[in-house]
Coordinates of C-alpha atoms and ligand atoms in Angstrom, one line a residue:
M1 CA 123.7 76.1 72.2
R2 CA 125.0 79.1 74.0
T3 CA 125.2 79.2 77.8
G4 CA 126.0 81.7 80.5
I5 CA 125.0 84.7 78.3
T6 CA 123.8 88.1 79.4
P7 CA 120.2 89.1 79.5
A8 CA 120.7 91.5 76.6
E9 CA 122.3 88.8 74.5
A10 CA 119.4 86.4 75.4
L11 CA 116.8 89.0 74.5
Q12 CA 118.6 89.6 71.2
I13 CA 118.5 85.9 70.3
V14 CA 114.8 85.7 71.3
L15 CA 113.8 88.6 69.2
E16 CA 115.9 87.5 66.2
H17 CA 113.9 84.2 66.1
T18 CA 110.6 85.8 66.7
P19 CA 108.5 86.3 63.6
L20 CA 105.4 88.5 63.0
L21 CA 102.1 86.6 63.0
G22 CA 99.9 86.8 59.9
A23 CA 96.6 88.8 59.7
E24 CA 93.0 87.9 60.4
T25 CA 89.7 89.7 60.2
A26 CA 88.2 90.9 63.5
A27 CA 85.0 92.7 64.3
I28 CA 85.9 96.2 65.4
S29 CA 84.4 95.4 68.8
D30 CA 87.0 92.6 69.2
A31 CA 89.9 94.6 67.8
R32 CA 90.8 96.6 70.9
D33 CA 94.5 96.4 71.9
R34 CA 95.3 94.6 68.7
V35 CA 97.6 95.8 65.9
L36 CA 96.4 96.8 62.4
A37 CA 97.5 94.7 59.6
E38 CA 96.2 97.0 56.8
A39 CA 96.2 100.7 55.9
V40 CA 92.8 102.2 56.5
R41 CA 91.8 104.7 53.8
S42 CA 88.6 106.6 53.9
T43 CA 86.0 106.2 51.2
R44 CA 83.8 108.9 52.6
R45 CA 84.0 112.5 53.8
L46 CA 83.6 113.3 57.6
P47 CA 81.5 115.3 58.1
P48 CA 79.7 114.3 55.0
S49 CA 78.3 117.9 54.3
D50 CA 78.8 121.5 55.7
N51 CA 76.8 121.4 58.9
S52 CA 75.9 123.5 61.9
A53 CA 78.1 123.4 65.1
M54 CA 75.3 125.0 67.1
D55 CA 71.6 125.1 67.5
G56 CA 70.7 128.4 65.8
F57 CA 70.1 129.9 62.3
A58 CA 71.9 129.4 59.1
V59 CA 72.3 132.7 57.3
R60 CA 74.1 134.5 54.5
S61 CA 76.7 136.5 56.4
A62 CA 76.5 139.3 53.8
D63 CA 72.9 140.0 55.0
L64 CA 74.2 140.7 58.5
A65 CA 77.2 142.7 57.6
S66 CA 75.7 145.8 59.2
A67 CA 73.9 144.0 62.0
S68 CA 74.6 145.1 65.6
A69 CA 72.7 145.2 69.0
E70 CA 71.6 148.7 68.1
H71 CA 70.7 148.0 64.5
P72 CA 69.5 144.4 64.4
V73 CA 68.5 142.8 61.0
V74 CA 65.3 140.8 60.6
L75 CA 65.4 137.7 58.4
E76 CA 62.6 135.4 57.1
V77 CA 62.9 131.9 58.4
V78 CA 62.1 129.7 55.4
C79 CA 62.9 126.2 56.6
E80 CA 63.7 124.1 59.7
I81 CA 66.5 121.5 59.4
P82 CA 67.1 119.0 62.2
A83 CA 70.3 116.8 62.5
G84 CA 69.7 114.1 59.9
G85 CA 67.5 116.3 57.8
S86 CA 68.3 117.5 54.4
A87 CA 68.9 121.0 53.1
V88 CA 66.5 120.9 50.2
R89 CA 66.1 124.7 49.7
T90 CA 68.6 127.3 48.7
L91 CA 68.8 130.4 50.9
H92 CA 68.2 133.6 49.1
A93 CA 69.0 137.2 50.3
G94 CA 67.1 138.1 53.5
E95 CA 66.4 134.5 54.4
A96 CA 67.5 132.2 57.3
A97 CA 67.0 128.6 58.1
R98 CA 66.4 127.2 61.6
V99 CA 69.2 124.5 62.1
L100 CA 70.0 122.2 65.0
T101 CA 73.5 121.0 65.9
G102 CA 74.7 118.6 63.2
A103 CA 72.1 119.7 60.6
P104 CA 73.3 120.3 57.1
I105 CA 73.3 124.0 56.2
P106 CA 71.4 124.9 53.1
P107 CA 73.1 126.0 49.8
G108 CA 73.5 129.8 49.8
S109 CA 74.1 130.0 53.6
D110 CA 77.7 130.5 54.8
A111 CA 77.4 131.0 58.6
V112 CA 75.4 130.0 61.6
V113 CA 74.3 132.4 64.3
M114 CA 73.8 130.7 67.6
Q115 CA 70.3 130.7 69.1
E116 CA 71.3 132.8 72.1
H117 CA 72.0 135.7 69.8
T118 CA 68.6 135.7 68.1
T119 CA 65.0 136.5 68.9
R120 CA 62.4 134.4 67.0
D121 CA 59.0 135.7 66.3
G122 CA 56.9 133.4 64.2
S123 CA 58.4 133.2 60.8
Q124 CA 60.9 136.0 61.5
V125 CA 64.2 136.0 63.4
T126 CA 65.9 139.2 64.6
I127 CA 69.7 139.1 64.8
G128 CA 71.9 141.6 66.5
V129 CA 75.4 140.2 65.6
S130 CA 77.4 140.2 62.5
P131 CA 78.9 136.6 61.9
K132 CA 82.1 136.1 59.9
P133 CA 81.8 133.8 56.9
R134 CA 82.0 130.1 58.1
A135 CA 81.2 131.0 61.8
Y136 CA 80.0 127.8 63.6
V137 CA 80.0 125.9 60.3
R138 CA 81.7 122.5 60.3
D139 CA 83.1 122.1 56.8
A140 CA 82.4 118.8 54.9
G141 CA 85.6 116.7 55.0
E142 CA 87.3 118.9 57.6
D143 CA 87.9 115.8 59.7
V144 CA 88.5 113.1 57.1
D145 CA 88.4 113.4 53.3
V146 CA 87.9 110.7 50.7
G147 CA 91.2 108.9 50.0
D148 CA 92.8 109.9 53.3
Q149 CA 95.0 107.2 54.9
V150 CA 93.6 107.5 58.4
L151 CA 95.3 104.6 60.1
D152 CA 98.6 103.0 59.3
P153 CA 99.5 99.3 59.4
G154 CA 101.1 98.7 62.8
A155 CA 98.8 101.1 64.6
L156 CA 97.5 99.9 68.0
V157 CA 93.8 99.8 68.0
G158 CA 92.3 101.7 70.9
P159 CA 89.0 103.4 71.6
A160 CA 89.7 106.4 69.2
E161 CA 90.7 104.0 66.4
I162 CA 87.6 101.9 66.9
G163 CA 85.4 105.0 66.8
M164 CA 87.1 106.1 63.6
L165 CA 86.7 102.7 62.0
A166 CA 83.0 102.8 62.9
S167 CA 82.6 106.3 61.4
L168 CA 84.2 105.1 58.2
G169 CA 81.7 102.3 57.9
R170 CA 84.2 99.6 58.7
S171 CA 82.6 96.9 60.9
V172 CA 85.5 94.5 60.4
V173 CA 89.3 95.2 60.2
S174 CA 92.4 93.3 59.4
V175 CA 94.7 92.8 62.5
H176 CA 97.6 90.6 63.4
Q177 CA 96.7 87.2 65.0
R178 CA 96.8 86.9 68.8
P179 CA 99.8 84.6 69.8
R180 CA 98.5 81.3 71.1
V181 CA 100.7 80.1 74.1
A182 CA 100.7 76.5 75.3
I183 CA 101.5 76.5 79.0
L184 CA 103.0 73.5 80.8
S185 CA 103.9 73.0 84.4
G186 CA 106.2 70.1 85.3
G187 CA 107.0 68.4 88.6
D188 CA 105.8 65.4 90.7
E189 CA 105.2 67.8 93.6
L190 CA 102.6 69.8 91.7
V191 CA 98.8 69.7 92.0
E192 CA 95.9 71.9 90.7
P193 CA 94.7 74.7 93.0
D194 CA 91.9 72.5 94.4
G195 CA 94.2 69.4 94.7
D196 CA 95.5 67.6 97.8
T197 CA 98.6 69.4 99.2
S198 CA 99.4 66.8 101.9
G199 CA 102.9 65.3 101.9
G200 CA 104.5 68.5 100.8
R201 CA 102.7 69.0 97.6
I202 CA 102.4 72.5 96.2
V203 CA 100.1 74.1 93.7
A204 CA 101.3 74.5 90.1
S205 CA 100.7 78.3 90.5
N206 CA 103.1 79.1 87.6
S207 CA 100.5 77.9 85.1
Y208 CA 98.1 80.4 86.4
S209 CA 100.4 83.4 86.7
I210 CA 101.8 82.7 83.2
A211 CA 98.3 82.4 81.7
A212 CA 97.5 85.7 83.4
Q213 CA 100.7 87.3 82.0
C214 CA 99.7 86.0 78.6
L215 CA 96.2 87.5 78.8
E216 CA 97.6 90.8 80.0
V217 CA 99.6 91.0 76.7
G218 CA 96.7 90.0 74.6
A219 CA 97.9 86.4 73.9
E220 CA 95.7 83.4 74.2
P221 CA 96.8 80.8 76.8
I222 CA 96.2 77.1 76.2
Y223 CA 96.7 74.9 79.3
L224 CA 98.6 71.7 78.8
G225 CA 98.3 70.6 82.5
I226 CA 100.9 69.2 84.9
A227 CA 103.5 66.8 83.5
R228 CA 104.9 64.3 85.9
D229 CA 108.7 64.1 86.1
E230 CA 108.7 61.4 83.4
P231 CA 110.0 62.0 79.8
D232 CA 106.9 60.2 78.4
D233 CA 104.4 62.4 80.1
I234 CA 106.3 65.5 79.3
E235 CA 106.5 64.5 75.7
R236 CA 102.9 63.6 75.4
R237 CA 101.9 67.0 76.8
L238 CA 104.5 69.0 74.8
R239 CA 103.1 67.4 71.6
A240 CA 99.7 68.8 72.3
G241 CA 101.4 72.3 72.2
L242 CA 103.1 71.9 69.0
H243 CA 100.4 73.7 67.1
A244 CA 100.6 76.8 69.2
D245 CA 102.8 79.8 68.4
V246 CA 104.7 79.6 71.6
I247 CA 105.3 76.9 74.2
V248 CA 106.1 78.1 77.8
S249 CA 107.0 75.4 80.2
S250 CA 108.1 76.0 83.8
A251 CA 110.5 73.9 85.9
G252 CA 112.4 70.9 84.9
V253 CA 114.9 72.8 82.7
S254 CA 117.7 73.0 85.3
V255 CA 120.5 70.5 85.9
G256 CA 118.7 68.3 88.4
D257 CA 118.5 64.6 88.0
R258 CA 114.8 64.8 87.1
D259 CA 115.0 67.8 84.8
F260 CA 113.8 66.1 81.6
V261 CA 112.3 69.0 79.6
R262 CA 115.3 70.0 77.7
G263 CA 116.0 66.4 76.6
V264 CA 112.4 65.9 75.5
L265 CA 112.3 69.1 73.6
E266 CA 115.4 68.2 71.7
K267 CA 113.9 64.8 70.9
L268 CA 110.8 66.5 69.5
G269 CA 113.0 68.5 67.0
C270 CA 113.5 71.7 69.0
T271 CA 116.8 73.3 68.6
L272 CA 117.9 74.9 71.9
L273 CA 119.5 78.3 71.2
F274 CA 120.5 79.0 74.8
W275 CA 120.3 77.8 78.3
G276 CA 121.5 79.8 81.4
V277 CA 121.2 83.5 81.5
K278 CA 123.4 85.6 83.9
M279 CA 120.5 87.1 85.8
K280 CA 118.9 86.8 89.1
P281 CA 116.2 85.5 89.5
G282 CA 116.0 83.3 86.5
Y283 CA 119.4 81.8 85.6
P284 CA 118.1 78.4 84.3
L285 CA 116.2 79.8 81.4
A286 CA 116.1 77.9 78.1
F287 CA 115.0 79.1 74.6
G288 CA 114.6 77.2 71.4
R289 CA 112.8 76.9 68.2
F290 CA 111.6 74.2 66.0
E291 CA 113.4 74.3 62.6
A292 CA 110.8 72.3 60.7
G293 CA 107.9 74.3 59.3
D294 CA 106.4 77.0 61.5
G295 CA 106.7 75.2 64.8
P296 CA 106.4 77.2 68.1
L297 CA 109.1 79.2 69.9
V298 CA 109.9 77.4 73.2
F299 CA 110.7 79.0 76.5
G300 CA 111.7 76.7 79.3
L301 CA 111.2 78.9 82.4
P302 CA 112.7 78.2 85.8
G303 CA 110.2 76.7 88.2
N304 CA 110.5 79.1 91.1
P305 CA 107.4 81.3 90.9
V306 CA 109.3 84.6 90.9
S307 CA 111.9 83.4 88.4
A308 CA 109.1 82.3 86.1
M309 CA 107.3 85.6 86.2
V310 CA 110.5 87.6 85.9
T311 CA 111.8 85.7 82.9
F312 CA 108.4 85.9 81.3
E313 CA 108.5 89.6 81.7
Q314 CA 112.0 90.0 80.2
F315 CA 111.8 87.5 77.3
V316 CA 108.3 86.0 76.7
R317 CA 106.5 89.3 76.9
P318 CA 108.6 91.1 74.2
A319 CA 108.4 88.1 72.0
L320 CA 104.6 88.0 72.3
R321 CA 104.3 91.6 71.6
K322 CA 106.5 91.2 68.6
L323 CA 104.5 88.2 67.3
A324 CA 101.3 90.3 67.6
G325 CA 102.8 93.2 65.6
Q326 CA 103.3 95.6 68.4
R327 CA 105.9 98.3 67.7
S328 CA 106.8 99.0 71.3
L329 CA 107.9 95.8 72.9
F330 CA 109.1 96.8 76.4
R331 CA 107.7 98.1 79.6
P332 CA 108.1 101.8 80.3
T333 CA 111.2 102.6 82.4
V334 CA 111.9 105.4 84.7
C335 CA 114.9 106.7 86.6
A336 CA 114.0 106.2 90.2
R337 CA 115.5 107.5 93.4
L338 CA 116.6 104.7 95.8
A339 CA 115.1 104.9 99.3
H340 CA 117.8 102.8 100.8
R341 CA 121.0 101.0 99.9
F342 CA 120.9 97.8 97.7
H343 CA 123.8 95.4 97.5
K344 CA 124.6 92.1 95.9
Q345 CA 127.6 90.1 94.5
A346 CA 128.9 91.4 91.3
G347 CA 128.4 89.0 88.3
R348 CA 124.8 88.7 87.4
L349 CA 122.3 91.4 86.6
H350 CA 119.5 91.4 89.3
F351 CA 115.9 92.3 88.7
V352 CA 115.0 93.6 92.1
R353 CA 111.3 93.7 93.0
V354 CA 110.6 97.2 94.2
D355 CA 107.6 99.2 95.4
L356 CA 107.3 102.6 93.8
E357 CA 106.0 105.8 95.1
R358 CA 105.7 109.3 93.6
I359 CA 107.1 111.9 96.1
S360 CA 106.8 115.4 94.7
D361 CA 108.4 115.2 91.3
E362 CA 110.4 112.0 91.8
I363 CA 109.7 108.3 91.7
V364 CA 111.2 106.6 94.8
A365 CA 112.0 102.9 94.8
R366 CA 112.2 100.5 97.8
S367 CA 112.7 96.8 98.0
T368 CA 109.6 94.7 98.5
G369 CA 111.6 92.6 101.0
N370 CA 113.0 89.0 100.9
Q371 CA 114.2 88.7 97.3
S372 CA 114.5 84.9 97.2
S373 CA 113.1 83.6 94.0
G374 CA 110.7 81.3 95.9
V375 CA 109.2 84.2 97.8
S376 CA 106.1 85.1 95.8
R377 CA 105.2 88.0 98.1
S378 CA 108.2 90.0 96.6
M379 CA 106.4 89.9 93.2
L380 CA 103.0 90.5 94.7
L381 CA 104.1 93.8 96.2
A382 CA 106.2 94.8 93.2
R383 CA 105.3 97.8 91.1
G384 CA 108.6 97.7 89.3
L385 CA 111.8 95.7 88.6
L386 CA 114.9 97.6 89.4
I387 CA 117.8 96.9 87.1
F388 CA 120.8 96.2 89.4
P389 CA 123.7 96.0 86.8
A390 CA 125.8 92.9 86.6
D391 CA 129.0 94.6 87.5
A392 CA 127.7 96.6 90.4
S393 CA 127.7 95.3 93.9
E394 CA 126.2 98.4 95.7
L395 CA 123.6 101.1 94.9
R396 CA 123.6 103.7 97.6
E397 CA 120.6 105.4 99.2
G398 CA 119.7 108.5 97.2
D399 CA 121.3 107.1 93.9
T400 CA 119.2 106.7 90.9
A401 CA 118.6 103.5 88.9
T402 CA 116.5 102.3 86.0
V403 CA 113.2 100.6 87.0
Q404 CA 110.8 98.8 84.6
I405 CA 107.3 99.8 85.6
L406 CA 105.0 96.8 86.0
D407 CA 102.0 98.6 87.6
Q408 CA 101.4 102.2 86.7
N409 CA 98.7 102.6 89.3
F410 CA 101.1 104.2 91.7
L411 CA 101.0 107.3 89.3
S412 CA 97.3 107.6 89.7
A413 CA 96.5 110.9 91.2
P414 CA 94.3 111.9 94.2
T415 CA 92.5 114.5 92.1
P416 CA 91.7 114.7 88.4
G417 CA 94.1 117.6 88.0
F418 CA 91.5 120.3 87.7
S419 CA 89.2 121.8 90.3
Ligands
AMP501 P1 112.6 72.8 89.2 O1 113.0 73.8 88.2 O2 111.8 71.6 88.8 O3 113.8 72.4 90.1 O4 111.7 73.7 90.2 C1 112.2 74.7 91.0 C2 111.2 75.1 92.1 O5 110.0 75.6 91.6 C3 110.8 74.0 93.0 O6 110.7 74.4 94.3 C4 109.4 73.6 92.4 O7 108.6 73.0 93.4 C5 108.8 75.0 92.0 N1 107.9 74.8 91.0 C6 108.1 74.1 89.9 N2 107.0 74.3 89.0 C7 106.2 75.1 89.6 C8 104.9 75.6 89.3 N3 104.3 75.3 88.2 N4 104.3 76.4 90.1 C9 104.9 76.8 91.3 N5 106.1 76.3 91.7 C10 106.7 75.4 90.9
MG502 MG1 111.0 70.0 89.3

C-alpha cells in the first residue's frame, strides 16, 4: 500500500482500477443523463416523405416561371392535404394542391407557395410569385436517412437524444448501468438526523451529503446505516455492501485508537492501494479494491464533513462517472481572478472553498471563510474549489488560479441575452 502520495497520483490509481459497468436496457424516458452503450442506426427516413414547410399550395414551379404581382397565374386546386394525409393524386400542369405544414406534397409538385402570397377563390388559386424549385419543401430524409448512425456509443443522453430516439421509433435503448454505491457512516458519536444529540452526539450528516453527491452524478445510493466503533458491527454492515459497485465509508480510516475500518476491510479481502493523500482537506483517505471476482471499489473517506465532500469530489465522483461510461470525468475548471491574498504552508495541495462571481468578463474568487475541515458552512457557500498548489505558500490578490466549478448558477444571467 502506498502512502503520502499526491492527489494526482491518487486519482491515477483510482481511475486505473475503475472499470466500465455493463449495459442494460432502459426506457427512453429513464435514459436521461445516462450513457449510450450501443450505436443507434436509423431504420427510417426523417422526414418520411417530401413535405411542406408552410401552410400554402404545392405547385409545379415551371407553371409559375412567369408569375409576378403584375401578371399572376391562376391554378386549379385539385386536392387538399393535411399533415398526416396522403398525396394520392399526381399534380399535372396548371394544377395546385392545398397543403398544410407537414403535409406530404403530391408527386409532380416541386415547390410550395406560402398562403400569404396567394388568393383563393373557390377551386382556383391566384399566385403572383415565382417560386424556385424545392422552395418550402422539406426533402424526405434530409434530417436522417435509412442506415445513418445517428448516435454513437458513449454519447450522453439528453433531451435532444431522447427526442431523436423517439422519432426513430426506439422506446428502449441500451445504456451503461448506474453505479450502486453503498454508504456507511462510522462512529459511536453518530446518530440519525432525528436522533438524540444529548451528550455531545452529532448527526451522521456525511451519509446524507454523500448520498446526494451520488444522486447528482446519476449513481444509486444504498444506505448501510451507522456502524459503532466496533470491528464486528463495521464488518456486518460492510458485508451488506459487498454486492454494490462501490463502497463509500466515512470516518474511522485515520490513525486513531478506534479507527477500525481499514483493518476490517483488509479482513474482508480488500486490498488497500493507498492511504494518505497530500491534500487539505482530506489527508486520511483510503482506497482499495477486492481482488476476488467483481467486488466493489472501496473509498474510506475522512470523517470531517468538508473532507468527506471534497475527497468525494476529487476521487469518488470521477470514478462513478467512469463506471457509468461518461467520457468527461471532471468538473469544468476556470482561471479565476483572486479577490484577496491566500496563504498556507507549502507541502500539501489545498482545495480552498471559494465563492465565485462574474465581474464583467472575469470570474472572481474569494474565500468562503474559515477553511477548517469541520466547518460545513465553508462548503455550503462554495461555488468552486480553488486549487492552491502544494509547493505554493502564497497567492496574491489579483493573481489568477484554477478553480473547479461546483455550482454554475453564478453564471446565470440577469437577462436572457436578447431584448
Ligand atoms: P474520525 O475519522 O472518526 O476521526 O472522524 C473525524 C471527525 O468527523 C469527527 O469529528 C467525527 O465526529 C466526524 N464525523 C465522522 N463521521 C461523520 C459523519 N458521518 N457525519 C458527520 N461527521 C462525522
Ligand atoms: Mg470516529
